[in-house]
Every structure is written in C-alpha cells, then in structure tokens.
C-alpha cells in the first residue's frame, strides 16, 4: 500500500513524464527544421523549466518522506536498478554527449559537431562532476555507517533489556530522535546528488550552442523515456507470465 507522499508523487510523476514526451516530440521535430536561435532558446528553456519543476516537487515531497525516494514505487525495477542516490546518474549525460559525437549524419560531421574549445570545456566539466559525485558518495556512505554507529548500537542494547513500562517509552523517544537525524542526513545527501545532476545539465548546456542543446536534450530525454517504457514492458510481461502459469491443485 502506498503512503500519501508516494501516491501524490506517483500521480505527479506520470503527468510529468507525459509532458516530457511532448517536449521530446518538439525537440525532435525542431532538430529537423531550421528555426531561428530565439526559437531554439525558448524550447531549451521550456525543457529545463520542466526539469526544475520536477526537482521542486521532489524536494518538497522528500521533506515529508525522504525514504520514499530511496525506493521509489513509481519506477519499475529496471529504472530503480539504474539509479544513483534516488535519480539518474550524472555520467549518463556525458554518455549521451559521447554517443551524439560518434553518430555521423553526413561525411565528416556528427550530430554534435563540436569545436576543440567545446570538447575541452566538456572534459573539464566531466572531471569536476566526477569529483562532486565522489563527494556525495562518501557522504552517503557516512550516513549508512551511522545506522550502526555507537549510539544506535547502545539504543538497540537498551531496548533488548527493557520489557515494558516507562523504560520502553524512553527508548522509543531516543530511537525517534536518532532516526530523525538519519532521515535529515539522507535528505541532505539526496539534495546534494540532485545538485550534481542539475550542475551537469547546466554546465553542458552552457558549453553547447542552441542547436546542439536541442540535440542533447532530445537525446537524454529520449533515453529516460525509453528506459521507462522498457521497464514497464518487462513488468507487464512478468505479470502476464504469472497469470498464465498453471496452478497446482
């Protein structure tokens, strides 16, 4: 059974993905045309605003129930398997860039035909993001270790000795205080990871020109949508197999 936060965010996420699909269609259609720079920038701004809305709602919901985002019920097992601290991996954005640079559309030119200066800036950003990612991972590890730190162990030992009465109530209060600290730490780690994701997108979009931004956003949004479609398809096939399997009488 879903919690209230899970229910509300699941509804929001479904609508958000539907709007993302609409944005992808526009990105793909405009990439085959020859719009002016102002039109390209307006479209890029629309997509980035859509992502900002996602994180605004995510952070507000996580403040109520951060654990829901460490095991999101609105995602398929396949999508969950690809997560890094509650969301997509920053390295995925660079992989999209690398793939687009290797995709040749005309002899001597790729979809993302970048200058040497752009390539240099992206490599510098890649290194910077990798360092920030490692910092988040160290903090996440620290939070996980804190579950088994001395205070939590002492609480567990105390709880095992107390059978009932006022003593148990005191233990409950102490456990609640400890868990509140842990959940607050997880919320900070999640936000830090999201900031790395947003810095990745912002940094790449600042390096690319408007036309390249459109191609990049089309690529990364399409990847996210395809992963979701594949994950839901696998779940549907799994459910069908379970229904079709003969039952032992």
mmCIF file of C-alpha atoms in Angstrom, residues 15-132:
data_model
loop_
_atom_site.group_PDB
_atom_site.id
_atom_site.type_symbol
_atom_site.label_atom_id
_atom_site.label_comp_id
_atom_site.label_asym_id
_atom_site.label_seq_id
_atom_site.Cartn_x
_atom_site.Cartn_y
_atom_site.Cartn_z
ATOM 1 C CA UNK A 15 1.897 13.622 -15.650
ATOM 2 C CA UNK A 16 5.457 14.941 -15.682
ATOM 3 C CA UNK A 17 6.648 12.089 -17.918
ATOM 4 C CA UNK A 18 3.727 12.668 -20.311
ATOM 5 C CA UNK A 19 4.766 16.320 -20.637
ATOM 6 C CA UNK A 20 8.372 15.222 -21.098
ATOM 7 C CA UNK A 21 7.290 13.047 -24.026
ATOM 8 C CA UNK A 22 5.561 16.061 -25.585
ATOM 9 C CA UNK A 23 8.737 18.097 -25.145
ATOM 10 C CA UNK A 24 10.780 15.345 -26.811
ATOM 11 C CA UNK A 25 8.486 15.393 -29.834
ATOM 12 C CA UNK A 26 9.062 19.121 -30.178
ATOM 13 C CA UNK A 27 12.813 18.715 -29.724
ATOM 14 C CA UNK A 28 12.963 16.031 -32.399
ATOM 15 C CA UNK A 29 10.786 17.948 -34.841
ATOM 16 C CA UNK A 30 12.673 21.208 -34.446
ATOM 17 C CA UNK A 31 16.019 19.452 -34.942
ATOM 18 C CA UNK A 32 14.943 18.535 -38.488
ATOM 19 C CA UNK A 33 13.881 22.077 -39.296
ATOM 20 C CA UNK A 34 15.843 25.318 -39.381
ATOM 21 C CA UNK A 35 14.344 27.552 -36.673
ATOM 22 C CA UNK A 36 15.989 30.770 -35.579
ATOM 23 C CA UNK A 37 18.124 30.985 -32.456
ATOM 24 C CA UNK A 38 15.375 32.635 -30.370
ATOM 25 C CA UNK A 39 13.009 29.723 -31.054
ATOM 26 C CA UNK A 40 15.683 27.203 -30.112
ATOM 27 C CA UNK A 41 16.489 29.016 -26.878
ATOM 28 C CA UNK A 42 12.778 29.201 -25.992
ATOM 29 C CA UNK A 43 12.417 25.448 -26.450
ATOM 30 C CA UNK A 44 15.541 24.701 -24.403
ATOM 31 C CA UNK A 45 14.237 26.991 -21.661
ATOM 32 C CA UNK A 46 10.912 25.161 -21.672
ATOM 33 C CA UNK A 47 12.584 21.783 -21.175
ATOM 34 C CA UNK A 48 14.912 22.998 -18.437
ATOM 35 C CA UNK A 49 11.972 24.621 -16.641
ATOM 36 C CA UNK A 50 10.191 21.265 -16.819
ATOM 37 C CA UNK A 51 13.155 19.611 -15.076
ATOM 38 C CA UNK A 52 13.278 22.363 -12.440
ATOM 39 C CA UNK A 53 9.610 21.735 -11.679
ATOM 40 C CA UNK A 54 10.385 18.062 -11.118
ATOM 41 C CA UNK A 55 13.079 18.817 -8.549
ATOM 42 C CA UNK A 56 10.987 21.471 -6.807
ATOM 43 C CA UNK A 57 8.173 18.955 -6.253
ATOM 44 C CA UNK A 58 10.628 16.172 -5.429
ATOM 45 C CA UNK A 59 12.353 18.171 -2.697
ATOM 46 C CA UNK A 60 9.061 19.273 -1.149
ATOM 47 C CA UNK A 61 7.801 15.669 -1.116
ATOM 48 C CA UNK A 62 11.090 14.280 0.201
ATOM 49 C CA UNK A 63 10.907 16.680 3.142
ATOM 50 C CA UNK A 64 7.767 14.790 4.195
ATOM 51 C CA UNK A 65 9.054 11.282 3.430
ATOM 52 C CA UNK A 66 12.611 11.037 2.148
ATOM 53 C CA UNK A 67 12.701 7.219 2.318
ATOM 54 C CA UNK A 68 10.073 7.067 -0.436
ATOM 55 C CA UNK A 69 12.704 8.386 -2.856
ATOM 56 C CA UNK A 70 15.299 5.785 -1.940
ATOM 57 C CA UNK A 71 12.877 3.057 -3.011
ATOM 58 C CA UNK A 72 10.514 4.809 -5.481
ATOM 59 C CA UNK A 73 7.356 2.843 -6.169
ATOM 60 C CA UNK A 74 6.597 4.998 -9.233
ATOM 61 C CA UNK A 75 9.569 3.450 -11.077
ATOM 62 C CA UNK A 76 9.971 -0.033 -12.496
ATOM 63 C CA UNK A 77 12.681 -2.397 -11.135
ATOM 64 C CA UNK A 78 14.714 -1.702 -14.288
ATOM 65 C CA UNK A 79 14.606 2.047 -13.667
ATOM 66 C CA UNK A 80 15.449 1.541 -9.994
ATOM 67 C CA UNK A 81 18.470 -0.559 -10.969
ATOM 68 C CA UNK A 82 19.864 2.398 -12.932
ATOM 69 C CA UNK A 83 19.508 4.968 -10.139
ATOM 70 C CA UNK A 84 22.270 6.827 -8.353
ATOM 71 C CA UNK A 85 21.165 8.284 -4.987
ATOM 72 C CA UNK A 86 17.443 8.462 -5.935
ATOM 73 C CA UNK A 87 17.772 9.577 -9.574
ATOM 74 C CA UNK A 88 19.699 9.385 -12.862
ATOM 75 C CA UNK A 89 23.470 9.149 -12.948
ATOM 76 C CA UNK A 90 25.325 12.346 -13.983
ATOM 77 C CA UNK A 91 27.619 10.199 -16.132
ATOM 78 C CA UNK A 92 24.575 9.389 -18.295
ATOM 79 C CA UNK A 93 24.562 12.966 -19.629
ATOM 80 C CA UNK A 94 28.184 12.669 -20.730
ATOM 81 C CA UNK A 95 27.467 9.284 -22.325
ATOM 82 C CA UNK A 96 24.721 10.935 -24.392
ATOM 83 C CA UNK A 97 27.210 13.607 -25.492
ATOM 84 C CA UNK A 98 29.769 10.939 -26.448
ATOM 85 C CA UNK A 99 27.169 8.965 -28.418
ATOM 86 C CA UNK A 100 25.930 12.012 -30.320
ATOM 87 C CA UNK A 101 29.508 12.936 -31.231
ATOM 88 C CA UNK A 102 30.025 9.458 -32.728
ATOM 89 C CA UNK A 103 26.775 9.491 -34.709
ATOM 90 C CA UNK A 104 27.674 10.571 -38.244
ATOM 91 C CA UNK A 105 24.907 12.261 -40.237
ATOM 92 C CA UNK A 106 26.980 13.475 -43.185
ATOM 93 C CA UNK A 107 30.557 12.623 -44.177
ATOM 94 C CA UNK A 108 32.920 14.330 -41.763
ATOM 95 C CA UNK A 109 30.210 15.671 -39.433
ATOM 96 C CA UNK A 110 28.340 14.179 -36.478
ATOM 97 C CA UNK A 111 25.051 15.187 -34.873
ATOM 98 C CA UNK A 112 27.068 17.009 -32.216
ATOM 99 C CA UNK A 113 29.891 18.550 -34.238
ATOM 100 C CA UNK A 114 31.799 20.473 -31.559
ATOM 101 C CA UNK A 115 34.818 22.716 -31.636
ATOM 102 C CA UNK A 116 38.050 21.845 -29.847
ATOM 103 C CA UNK A 117 37.262 24.506 -27.236
ATOM 104 C CA UNK A 118 33.870 22.930 -26.534
ATOM 105 C CA UNK A 119 35.406 19.465 -26.208
ATOM 106 C CA UNK A 120 37.981 20.816 -23.767
ATOM 107 C CA UNK A 121 35.348 22.516 -21.608
ATOM 108 C CA UNK A 122 33.192 19.380 -21.512
ATOM 109 C CA UNK A 123 36.151 17.252 -20.422
ATOM 110 C CA UNK A 124 36.905 19.757 -17.664
ATOM 111 C CA UNK A 125 33.269 19.606 -16.586
ATOM 112 C CA UNK A 126 33.368 15.798 -16.653
ATOM 113 C CA UNK A 127 36.279 15.798 -14.187
ATOM 114 C CA UNK A 128 34.608 18.378 -11.946
ATOM 115 C CA UNK A 129 31.328 16.444 -11.844
ATOM 116 C CA UNK A 130 33.148 13.176 -11.129
ATOM 117 C CA UNK A 131 34.786 14.752 -8.069
ATOM 118 C CA UNK A 132 31.467 16.132 -6.823
#
